[in-house]
Coordinates of C-alpha atoms in Angstrom, one line a residue:
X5 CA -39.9 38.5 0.1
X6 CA -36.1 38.8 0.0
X7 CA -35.8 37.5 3.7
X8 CA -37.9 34.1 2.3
X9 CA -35.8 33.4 -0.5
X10 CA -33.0 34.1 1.6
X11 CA -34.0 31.4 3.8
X12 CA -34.9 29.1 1.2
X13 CA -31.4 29.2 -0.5
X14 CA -29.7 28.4 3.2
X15 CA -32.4 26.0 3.6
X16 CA -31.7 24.2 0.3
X17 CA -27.8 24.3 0.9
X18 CA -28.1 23.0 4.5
X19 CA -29.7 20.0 2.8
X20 CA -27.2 19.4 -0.1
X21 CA -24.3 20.2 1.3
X22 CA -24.2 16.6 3.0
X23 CA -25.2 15.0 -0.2
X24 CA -22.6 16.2 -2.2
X25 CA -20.0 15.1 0.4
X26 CA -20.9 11.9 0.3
X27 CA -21.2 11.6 -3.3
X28 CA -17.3 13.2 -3.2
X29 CA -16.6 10.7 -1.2
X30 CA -18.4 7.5 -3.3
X31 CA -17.1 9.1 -6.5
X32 CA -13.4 10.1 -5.5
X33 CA -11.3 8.0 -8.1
X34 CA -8.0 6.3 -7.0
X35 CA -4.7 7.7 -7.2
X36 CA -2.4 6.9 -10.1
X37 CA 0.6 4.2 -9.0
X38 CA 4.2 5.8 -8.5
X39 CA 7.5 4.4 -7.0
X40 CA 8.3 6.1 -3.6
X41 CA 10.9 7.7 -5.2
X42 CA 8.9 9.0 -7.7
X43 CA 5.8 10.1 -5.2
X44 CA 8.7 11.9 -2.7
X45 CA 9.7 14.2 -5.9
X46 CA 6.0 14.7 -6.4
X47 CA 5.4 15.5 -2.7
X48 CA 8.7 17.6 -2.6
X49 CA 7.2 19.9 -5.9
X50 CA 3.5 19.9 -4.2
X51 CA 5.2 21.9 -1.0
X52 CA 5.4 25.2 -2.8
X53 CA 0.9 24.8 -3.4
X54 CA -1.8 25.4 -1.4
X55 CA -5.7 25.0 -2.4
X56 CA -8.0 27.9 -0.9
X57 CA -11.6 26.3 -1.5
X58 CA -14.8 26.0 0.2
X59 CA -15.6 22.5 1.5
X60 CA -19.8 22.0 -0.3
X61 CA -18.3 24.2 -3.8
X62 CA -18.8 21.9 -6.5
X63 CA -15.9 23.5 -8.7
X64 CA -14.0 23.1 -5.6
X65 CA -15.0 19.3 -5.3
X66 CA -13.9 18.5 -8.6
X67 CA -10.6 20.2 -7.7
X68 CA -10.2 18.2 -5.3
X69 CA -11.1 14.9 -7.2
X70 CA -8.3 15.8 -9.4
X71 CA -5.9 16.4 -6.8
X72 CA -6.6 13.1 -5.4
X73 CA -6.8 11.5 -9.0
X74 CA -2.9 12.4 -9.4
X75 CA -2.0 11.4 -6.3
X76 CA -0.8 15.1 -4.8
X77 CA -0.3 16.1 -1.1
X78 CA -1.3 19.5 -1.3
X79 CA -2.5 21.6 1.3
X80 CA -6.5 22.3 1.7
X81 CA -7.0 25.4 2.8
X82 CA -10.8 26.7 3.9
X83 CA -11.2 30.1 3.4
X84 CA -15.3 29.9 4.3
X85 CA -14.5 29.2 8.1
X86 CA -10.7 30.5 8.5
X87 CA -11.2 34.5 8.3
X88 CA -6.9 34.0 8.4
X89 CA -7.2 31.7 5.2
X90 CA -10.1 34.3 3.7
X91 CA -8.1 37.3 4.6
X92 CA -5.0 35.5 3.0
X93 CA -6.9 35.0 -0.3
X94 CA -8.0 38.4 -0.2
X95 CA -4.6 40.1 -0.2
X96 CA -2.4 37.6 -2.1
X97 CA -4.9 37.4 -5.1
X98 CA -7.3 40.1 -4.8
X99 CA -10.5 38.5 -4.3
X100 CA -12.3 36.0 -2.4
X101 CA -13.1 33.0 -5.0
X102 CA -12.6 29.8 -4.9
X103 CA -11.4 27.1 -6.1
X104 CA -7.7 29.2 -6.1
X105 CA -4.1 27.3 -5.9
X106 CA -1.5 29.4 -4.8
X107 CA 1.8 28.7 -6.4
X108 CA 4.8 29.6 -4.5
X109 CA 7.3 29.8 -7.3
X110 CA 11.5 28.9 -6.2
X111 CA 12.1 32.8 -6.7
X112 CA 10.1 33.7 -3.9
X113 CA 7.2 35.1 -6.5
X114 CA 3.6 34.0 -5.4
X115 CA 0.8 33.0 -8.3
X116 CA -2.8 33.0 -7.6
X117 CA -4.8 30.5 -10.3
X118 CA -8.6 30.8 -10.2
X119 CA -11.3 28.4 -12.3
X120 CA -11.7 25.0 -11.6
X121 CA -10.7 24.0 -15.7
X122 CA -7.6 25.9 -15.3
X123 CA -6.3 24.5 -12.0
X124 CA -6.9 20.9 -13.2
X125 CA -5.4 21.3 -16.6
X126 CA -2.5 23.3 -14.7
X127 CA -2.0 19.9 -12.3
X128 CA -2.5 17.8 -14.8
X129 CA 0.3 19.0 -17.2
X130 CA 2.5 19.1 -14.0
X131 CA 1.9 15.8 -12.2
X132 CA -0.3 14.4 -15.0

């Protein structure tokens, strides 16, 4: 019985997984409008984050949304099909959930920020 509703749940995410990259894709809003000089401080202060997510997660899709919503450059990393990217969120901030942005702070001192609601309203206070 376990092995069936094993199968069933891969089943069932084999077949959404497409449709909720498309509707990411239909729904992504557009970016906000900066100068260039204003965008090149933004992309200078999005160096120091990096976004550990899996590409179907919902929470990690409306990360994502946000991130392209403001308009930020920051790196996507996948930590479902990079063991070096899994293994990274692992030992940085203990445990292998996603959506997590890594903030590199200018002292050198790392900060792992996990939940969906917190990481938007995080960006959004900083780049909002």
């Amino acid at each position: 019985m376990r092995i069936l509703i094993r199968y069933f749940f891969r089943g069932l995410r084999l077949v959404l997984a497409p449709v909720m990259l498309i509707s990411e894709k239909l729904s992504t809003p557009k970016s906000v409008e900066r100068t260039p000089e204003e965008q090149a401080k933004v992309d200078q202060a999005c160096q120091n984050l990096a976004l550990y997510q899996f590409r179907t997660c919902p929470f990690c899709i409306k990360v994502r949304k946000e991130i392209a919503r403001l308009g930020l450059n920051i790196e996507v990393r996948d930590a479902q099909l990079d063991p070096a990217h899994k293994q990274a969120l692992l030992e940085g901030g203990g445990k292998v959930k996603v959506p997590c942005l890594k903030i590199t702070h200018d002292d050198g001192r790392e900060e792992w920020m996990y939940e969906s609601d917190t990481i938007n309203a995080w960006l959004h206070q900083r780049f909002g």
